[in-house]
Amino acid sequence: MAAKATKEMVLVIGACGQLGSELTLELRYLYGGANVVAADIAPPKQAELLESGPFEQADVLDMKALRHLASKYTFTHIYHLAAILSAAGEKNPEFTWRLNMDGLLHVLDLAREQKTARVFWPSSIAVFGPHTPRHHTPQYTPMDPNTVYGISKQAGELWCAYYFEKYGLDVRSLRYPGLISYKAPPGGGTTDYAVDIYHKALKEQKYACYLREDTFLPMLYMPDAIIAALDLVQAPASQVTVRSAYNLGGMSLAPKDIAAAIHEHIPAFEISYQPDYRQQIADSWPQSIDDSSARHDWGWKPAYDLPAMTADMLQNLKTNLSANAPLPL
Ligand code: SER
């Protein structure tokens, strides 16, 4: 996507996380570094984030701080990415609910007050549950999430649709599958093994997986996840027919598949399986997703398959290792 001159002023909340740290840089490339404010509860570890544009330390639970930021910059777009994920959320359900829910409502209220043109907020496959069809999961289907994270994402989707219907707030959302990336570590998700396995393969040539070998889950490589967010936010409002959150498929992968793909590059690599409490969460989620609404409405089409992603992950992680950069995991 080519850089363009715009009047957009963008706020990214949760800019230092797995998605935020890459999406913020892409937004700065698109809109200019000075026009994209990275905000997070703690300063970034990645120098690139600090050097390429403004950073503001802010807690999404602090509405006064958010209003202060909004009056300082006057944002046209807000990307709200801060959340506690599925596995970590089960260890602290009360705070997870508060951060995920109050954080979203703060952002929606702020956007309404400030007449922000567009808001992006990621939902997740965690909105689905044991009674959801697990193959080719439809856009509209039974949803009975059984993690606090999933419950907060499902409620959040309904709030997004509510703010759109009642207040005309142009908020857009995607149900991300597991995200795989090499730059910043994920934070406490059930799908995190799919990142960790690449780090361990390079460092130790072995990995002990906390899910069974045949646990298929939908996954997406980060470059595709970023393009999805940008394309959805840039789509004309008339093309956005889903105002809760779009299903987004990618690859349907099990640990044994990723292990086999790594094996092609690292023949000595060995995997073992020690399922823990995350198995139950994974077993309640879809194995593959029907994302035809996203494909039809705004042209969603992922580029990466497992071999292409594996080659890219290993090459980039190897470069990090040989440059002696500390590994994020
Ligand atoms: N990757 C997330 C998790 O595992 C799902 O959205 O919690």
CSV table of C-alpha atoms and ligand atoms in Angstrom, one decimal:
chain,number,residue,atom,x,y,z
A,1,MET,CA,0.0,0.0,0.0
A,2,ALA,CA,1.5,3.4,-1.0
A,3,ALA,CA,2.0,6.2,1.5
A,4,LYS,CA,-0.5,9.1,1.0
A,5,ALA,CA,-0.9,12.7,2.3
A,6,THR,CA,-3.9,12.8,4.6
A,7,LYS,CA,-5.5,14.9,7.4
A,8,GLU,CA,-6.0,11.8,9.5
A,9,MET,CA,-4.8,11.9,13.2
A,10,VAL,CA,-4.7,8.4,14.6
A,11,LEU,CA,-4.6,7.1,18.1
A,12,VAL,CA,-3.4,3.5,18.8
A,13,ILE,CA,-4.2,2.3,22.3
A,14,GLY,CA,-2.3,-0.8,23.2
A,15,ALA,CA,0.4,0.2,20.7
A,16,CYS,CA,3.2,-1.9,22.3
A,17,GLY,CA,1.4,-5.3,22.1
A,18,GLN,CA,1.8,-8.0,19.5
A,19,LEU,CA,-0.6,-6.4,17.0
A,20,GLY,CA,-0.1,-2.8,18.0
A,21,SER,CA,3.6,-2.7,17.6
A,22,GLU,CA,3.4,-3.7,13.9
A,23,LEU,CA,0.1,-2.0,13.1
A,24,THR,CA,1.3,1.4,14.5
A,25,LEU,CA,4.4,1.3,12.3
A,26,GLU,CA,2.2,0.5,9.2
A,27,LEU,CA,-0.2,3.4,10.1
A,28,ARG,CA,2.8,5.7,10.5
A,29,TYR,CA,4.0,4.7,7.0
A,30,LEU,CA,0.5,5.4,5.6
A,31,TYR,CA,-0.3,8.6,7.5
A,32,GLY,CA,3.1,10.0,8.5
A,33,GLY,CA,4.8,9.4,11.8
A,34,ALA,CA,3.7,12.6,13.5
A,35,ASN,CA,0.0,11.8,12.7
A,36,VAL,CA,-0.1,8.5,14.6
A,37,VAL,CA,0.1,8.6,18.4
A,38,ALA,CA,1.1,5.3,20.0
A,39,ALA,CA,-0.3,4.9,23.5
A,40,ASP,CA,0.2,2.2,26.0
A,41,ILE,CA,0.2,1.7,29.8
A,42,ALA,CA,4.0,1.3,29.7
A,43,PRO,CA,6.7,2.8,27.4
A,44,PRO,CA,7.7,0.7,24.4
A,45,LYS,CA,10.6,-1.7,24.5
A,46,GLN,CA,10.9,-1.4,20.7
A,47,ALA,CA,13.0,1.7,19.9
A,48,GLU,CA,11.3,1.9,16.5
A,49,LEU,CA,8.0,2.8,18.1
A,50,LEU,CA,9.5,5.6,20.1
A,51,GLU,CA,11.6,7.0,17.3
A,52,SER,CA,9.0,6.9,14.5
A,53,GLY,CA,6.3,9.1,16.1
A,54,PRO,CA,4.7,10.4,19.3
A,55,PHE,CA,4.3,8.1,22.3
A,56,GLU,CA,1.9,8.8,25.2
A,57,GLN,CA,1.7,6.7,28.3
A,58,ALA,CA,-2.0,6.2,29.2
A,59,ASP,CA,-4.3,3.7,30.9
A,60,VAL,CA,-7.4,3.0,28.9
A,61,LEU,CA,-9.3,2.7,32.3
A,62,ASP,CA,-8.5,6.4,33.0
A,63,MET,CA,-11.1,8.3,31.1
A,64,LYS,CA,-9.6,11.7,32.2
A,65,ALA,CA,-6.3,10.7,30.6
A,66,LEU,CA,-8.1,9.7,27.4
A,67,ARG,CA,-10.0,13.0,27.3
A,68,HIS,CA,-6.7,14.8,27.8
A,69,LEU,CA,-5.1,13.0,24.9
A,70,ALA,CA,-8.1,13.7,22.7
A,71,SER,CA,-8.1,17.4,23.4
A,72,LYS,CA,-4.3,17.5,22.8
A,73,TYR,CA,-4.5,15.9,19.3
A,74,THR,CA,-8.1,15.7,18.0
A,75,PHE,CA,-8.1,12.2,16.6
A,76,THR,CA,-10.0,11.2,13.5
A,77,HIS,CA,-9.3,7.5,13.9
A,78,ILE,CA,-8.9,5.3,17.0
A,79,TYR,CA,-7.5,1.8,17.0
A,80,HIS,CA,-8.2,0.3,20.5
A,81,LEU,CA,-6.2,-2.9,20.9
A,82,ALA,CA,-5.5,-3.2,24.6
A,83,ALA,CA,-7.0,-6.4,26.1
A,84,ILE,CA,-6.2,-9.4,28.3
A,85,LEU,CA,-6.3,-12.5,26.2
A,86,SER,CA,-8.0,-15.9,26.8
A,87,ALA,CA,-5.5,-17.9,28.8
A,88,ALA,CA,-4.2,-15.0,31.0
A,89,GLY,CA,-7.8,-13.8,31.5
A,90,GLU,CA,-8.8,-17.0,33.2
A,91,LYS,CA,-6.2,-16.3,35.9
A,92,ASN,CA,-7.8,-12.9,36.8
A,93,PRO,CA,-11.4,-12.9,35.5
A,94,GLU,CA,-12.6,-9.8,37.4
A,95,PHE,CA,-9.8,-7.5,36.1
A,96,THR,CA,-10.0,-9.0,32.6
A,97,TRP,CA,-13.7,-8.1,32.4
A,98,ARG,CA,-13.0,-4.6,33.7
A,99,LEU,CA,-10.1,-3.9,31.4
A,100,ASN,CA,-11.7,-5.5,28.3
A,101,MET,CA,-15.2,-4.0,28.9
A,102,ASP,CA,-14.6,-0.7,30.5
A,103,GLY,CA,-11.7,0.0,28.2
A,104,LEU,CA,-13.9,-0.5,25.1
A,105,LEU,CA,-16.8,1.5,26.6
A,106,HIS,CA,-14.4,4.4,27.4
A,107,VAL,CA,-13.1,4.4,23.8
A,108,LEU,CA,-16.6,4.3,22.4
A,109,ASP,CA,-17.7,7.1,24.6
A,110,LEU,CA,-14.6,9.2,23.8
A,111,ALA,CA,-15.2,8.7,20.1
A,112,ARG,CA,-18.8,9.7,20.5
A,113,GLU,CA,-17.9,12.8,22.5
A,114,GLN,CA,-15.1,13.8,20.1
A,115,LYS,CA,-17.0,12.9,16.9
A,116,THR,CA,-14.2,10.6,15.9
A,117,ALA,CA,-14.7,9.5,12.3
A,118,ARG,CA,-13.7,5.8,12.8
A,119,VAL,CA,-12.9,3.3,15.5
A,120,PHE,CA,-11.3,-0.1,15.0
A,121,TRP,CA,-11.5,-2.7,17.8
A,122,PRO,CA,-10.5,-6.3,17.3
A,123,SER,CA,-12.8,-9.1,18.4
A,124,SER,CA,-11.7,-12.8,18.3
A,125,ILE,CA,-12.6,-16.4,17.6
A,126,ALA,CA,-13.0,-16.6,21.3
A,127,VAL,CA,-16.6,-15.3,20.9
A,128,PHE,CA,-17.5,-18.9,19.8
A,129,GLY,CA,-18.1,-21.7,22.2
A,130,PRO,CA,-18.9,-25.4,22.6
A,131,HIS,CA,-22.3,-25.1,20.8
A,132,THR,CA,-20.8,-23.3,17.8
A,133,PRO,CA,-20.3,-25.4,14.6
A,134,ARG,CA,-16.6,-26.0,14.6
A,135,HIS,CA,-16.0,-26.4,10.8
A,136,HIS,CA,-16.4,-23.5,8.5
A,137,THR,CA,-18.0,-21.5,11.3
A,138,PRO,CA,-20.7,-19.2,9.9
A,139,GLN,CA,-20.8,-15.4,10.5
A,140,TYR,CA,-24.1,-15.7,12.3
A,141,THR,CA,-24.3,-18.8,14.5
A,142,PRO,CA,-24.7,-19.9,18.2
A,143,MET,CA,-22.1,-18.3,20.4
A,144,ASP,CA,-21.6,-19.4,24.0
A,145,PRO,CA,-18.0,-18.3,24.9
A,146,ASN,CA,-16.6,-20.0,28.0
A,147,THR,CA,-13.7,-17.7,28.8
A,148,VAL,CA,-13.9,-14.2,30.3
A,149,TYR,CA,-12.0,-12.9,27.3
A,150,GLY,CA,-14.5,-14.5,24.9
A,151,ILE,CA,-17.5,-13.2,27.0
A,152,SER,CA,-16.0,-9.7,26.9
A,153,LYS,CA,-15.4,-9.9,23.2
A,154,GLN,CA,-18.9,-11.0,22.5
A,155,ALA,CA,-20.4,-8.3,24.7
A,156,GLY,CA,-18.0,-5.8,23.0
A,157,GLU,CA,-19.3,-6.8,19.6
A,158,LEU,CA,-22.8,-6.1,20.7
A,159,TRP,CA,-21.8,-2.7,22.1
A,160,CYS,CA,-20.0,-1.8,18.9
A,161,ALA,CA,-23.2,-2.6,16.9
A,162,TYR,CA,-25.2,-0.6,19.5
A,163,TYR,CA,-23.1,2.5,19.2
A,164,PHE,CA,-23.3,2.3,15.4
A,165,GLU,CA,-27.1,1.9,15.4
A,166,LYS,CA,-28.0,4.3,18.2
A,167,TYR,CA,-25.3,7.0,17.8
A,168,GLY,CA,-24.0,6.5,14.3
A,169,LEU,CA,-20.5,5.8,15.5
A,170,ASP,CA,-18.5,4.2,12.7
A,171,VAL,CA,-16.9,1.4,14.6
A,172,ARG,CA,-15.5,-1.6,12.8
A,173,SER,CA,-14.3,-5.0,14.0
A,174,LEU,CA,-12.8,-8.3,13.0
A,175,ARG,CA,-12.8,-11.7,14.8
A,176,TYR,CA,-9.1,-12.4,14.7
A,177,PRO,CA,-7.9,-16.0,14.8
A,178,GLY,CA,-4.6,-16.8,16.4
A,179,LEU,CA,-2.0,-14.3,15.3
A,180,ILE,CA,1.5,-15.5,14.4
A,181,SER,CA,4.4,-13.0,14.3
A,182,TYR,CA,8.1,-12.6,15.0
A,183,LYS,CA,8.4,-9.0,16.2
A,184,ALA,CA,6.6,-8.7,19.5
A,185,PRO,CA,5.4,-11.6,21.7
A,186,PRO,CA,1.7,-12.4,22.2
A,187,GLY,CA,0.4,-11.9,25.7
A,188,GLY,CA,-1.3,-14.9,27.3
A,189,GLY,CA,-3.5,-16.3,24.5
A,190,THR,CA,-4.5,-20.0,23.9
A,191,THR,CA,-3.0,-19.8,20.4
A,192,ASP,CA,0.4,-18.5,21.5
A,193,TYR,CA,2.1,-21.9,21.1
A,194,ALA,CA,2.1,-21.2,17.3
A,195,VAL,CA,4.6,-18.3,18.0
A,196,ASP,CA,6.6,-19.9,20.7
A,197,ILE,CA,7.2,-23.1,18.7
A,198,TYR,CA,9.3,-21.1,16.1
A,199,HIS,CA,11.4,-19.5,18.8
A,200,LYS,CA,12.1,-22.8,20.5
A,201,ALA,CA,12.8,-24.6,17.2
A,202,LEU,CA,15.6,-22.2,16.5
A,203,LYS,CA,17.0,-21.9,20.0
A,204,GLU,CA,16.6,-25.5,21.3
A,205,GLN,CA,15.5,-27.7,18.3
A,206,LYS,CA,12.6,-28.9,20.5
A,207,TYR,CA,9.3,-27.8,21.8
A,208,ALA,CA,6.8,-29.0,24.5
A,209,CYS,CA,3.3,-28.1,23.2
A,210,TYR,CA,0.5,-27.4,25.7
A,211,LEU,CA,-2.1,-28.5,23.1
A,212,ARG,CA,-2.7,-32.0,21.6
A,213,GLU,CA,-1.1,-32.6,18.3
A,214,ASP,CA,-4.4,-32.7,16.4
A,215,THR,CA,-5.8,-29.4,17.8
A,216,PHE,CA,-6.9,-27.5,14.7
A,217,LEU,CA,-7.4,-23.8,15.2
A,218,PRO,CA,-7.7,-20.9,12.7
A,219,MET,CA,-4.5,-18.9,12.5
A,220,LEU,CA,-3.3,-15.9,10.6
A,221,TYR,CA,0.2,-14.5,9.8
A,222,MET,CA,0.7,-10.9,11.0
A,223,PRO,CA,1.1,-9.2,7.6
A,224,ASP,CA,-2.4,-10.5,6.7
A,225,ALA,CA,-3.8,-9.5,10.0
A,226,ILE,CA,-2.6,-5.9,9.5
A,227,ILE,CA,-3.9,-5.7,5.9
A,228,ALA,CA,-7.3,-6.9,7.2
A,229,ALA,CA,-7.5,-4.1,9.7
A,230,LEU,CA,-6.4,-1.4,7.3
A,231,ASP,CA,-8.6,-2.6,4.5
A,232,LEU,CA,-11.7,-2.8,6.8
A,233,VAL,CA,-11.1,0.7,8.2
A,234,GLN,CA,-10.5,2.2,4.7
A,235,ALA,CA,-13.6,0.5,3.1
A,236,PRO,CA,-16.5,2.9,2.3
A,237,ALA,CA,-19.1,2.7,5.1
A,238,SER,CA,-21.7,1.5,2.6
A,239,GLN,CA,-19.7,-1.7,2.1
A,240,VAL,CA,-19.5,-2.5,5.8
A,241,THR,CA,-22.6,-4.6,6.3
A,242,VAL,CA,-21.5,-6.4,9.5
A,243,ARG,CA,-21.5,-4.0,12.4
A,244,SER,CA,-20.7,-6.6,15.2
A,245,ALA,CA,-17.4,-8.1,13.9
A,246,TYR,CA,-16.4,-9.9,10.7
A,247,ASN,CA,-15.4,-13.5,10.7
A,248,LEU,CA,-11.8,-13.8,9.4
A,249,GLY,CA,-10.4,-17.1,8.4
A,250,GLY,CA,-6.8,-17.8,7.6
A,251,MET,CA,-5.1,-21.1,7.9
A,252,SER,CA,-6.6,-24.0,9.8
A,253,LEU,CA,-3.5,-25.4,11.6
A,254,ALA,CA,-2.8,-28.1,14.3
A,255,PRO,CA,0.5,-28.2,16.2
A,256,LYS,CA,1.6,-31.3,14.2
A,257,ASP,CA,1.2,-29.3,10.9
A,258,ILE,CA,3.4,-26.5,12.2
A,259,ALA,CA,5.9,-29.0,13.5
A,260,ALA,CA,6.1,-30.7,10.1
A,261,ALA,CA,6.6,-27.4,8.3
A,262,ILE,CA,9.4,-26.5,10.7
A,263,HIS,CA,10.9,-29.9,10.2
A,264,GLU,CA,11.4,-29.1,6.5
A,265,HIS,CA,13.8,-26.3,7.6
A,266,ILE,CA,15.2,-27.8,10.8
A,267,PRO,CA,15.4,-31.7,10.5
A,268,ALA,CA,16.5,-32.1,14.1
A,269,PHE,CA,13.4,-30.4,15.4
A,270,GLU,CA,11.3,-32.5,17.8
A,271,ILE,CA,7.9,-31.8,19.4
A,272,SER,CA,6.3,-33.3,22.5
A,273,TYR,CA,2.8,-32.8,23.8
A,274,GLN,CA,1.8,-31.9,27.4
A,275,PRO,CA,-1.8,-30.6,27.2
A,276,ASP,CA,-2.9,-28.2,30.0
A,277,TYR,CA,-5.9,-26.1,30.9
A,278,ARG,CA,-5.6,-24.3,27.5
A,279,GLN,CA,-6.7,-27.5,25.7
A,280,GLN,CA,-10.2,-27.1,27.0
A,281,ILE,CA,-10.3,-23.5,25.7
A,282,ALA,CA,-9.0,-24.6,22.3
A,283,ASP,CA,-11.5,-27.5,22.1
A,284,SER,CA,-14.4,-24.9,22.4
A,285,TRP,CA,-13.2,-22.8,19.5
A,286,PRO,CA,-13.7,-23.3,15.7
A,287,GLN,CA,-11.3,-25.3,13.6
A,288,SER,CA,-12.0,-23.3,10.5
A,289,ILE,CA,-13.9,-20.1,9.7
A,290,ASP,CA,-16.3,-19.0,6.9
A,291,ASP,CA,-15.2,-15.5,6.1
A,292,SER,CA,-17.2,-15.0,3.0
A,293,SER,CA,-18.8,-11.8,4.3
A,294,ALA,CA,-15.4,-10.2,4.7
A,295,ARG,CA,-14.3,-11.4,1.2
A,296,HIS,CA,-17.5,-10.2,-0.4
A,297,ASP,CA,-17.8,-6.8,1.4
A,298,TRP,CA,-14.3,-5.4,1.4
A,299,GLY,CA,-12.2,-7.9,-0.6
A,300,TRP,CA,-10.5,-9.9,2.2
A,301,LYS,CA,-8.0,-12.4,0.9
A,302,PRO,CA,-5.1,-13.6,3.0
A,303,ALA,CA,-1.8,-14.0,1.2
A,304,TYR,CA,0.2,-16.4,3.4
A,305,ASP,CA,0.0,-20.2,3.7
A,306,LEU,CA,1.9,-22.4,6.2
A,307,PRO,CA,5.0,-23.0,4.1
A,308,ALA,CA,5.3,-19.3,3.2
A,309,MET,CA,4.7,-18.2,6.8
A,310,THR,CA,7.2,-20.7,8.2
A,311,ALA,CA,10.0,-19.7,5.8
A,312,ASP,CA,9.4,-16.0,6.7
A,313,MET,CA,9.2,-16.6,10.4
A,314,LEU,CA,12.3,-18.7,10.6
A,315,GLN,CA,14.3,-16.3,8.4
A,316,ASN,CA,13.4,-13.3,10.4
A,317,LEU,CA,13.9,-14.9,13.8
A,318,LYS,CA,17.3,-16.2,12.6
A,319,THR,CA,18.3,-12.7,11.5
A,320,ASN,CA,17.3,-11.4,15.0
A,321,LEU,CA,19.3,-14.2,16.6
A,322,SER,CA,22.4,-13.6,14.6
A,323,ALA,CA,22.2,-9.9,15.2
A,324,ASN,CA,22.3,-10.9,18.9
A,325,ALA,CA,19.0,-9.1,19.5
A,326,PRO,CA,17.3,-10.5,22.6
A,327,LEU,CA,14.4,-12.8,21.6
A,328,PRO,CA,11.0,-11.5,22.8
A,329,LEU,CA,10.1,-14.9,24.2
B,1,SER,N1,-5.2,-15.4,20.2
B,1,SER,C1,-6.3,-15.2,21.1
B,1,SER,C2,-6.1,-16.1,22.3
B,1,SER,O1,-5.6,-17.1,22.1
B,1,SER,C3,-7.6,-15.5,20.4
B,1,SER,O2,-8.1,-14.3,19.9
B,1,SER,O3,-6.6,-15.7,23.3
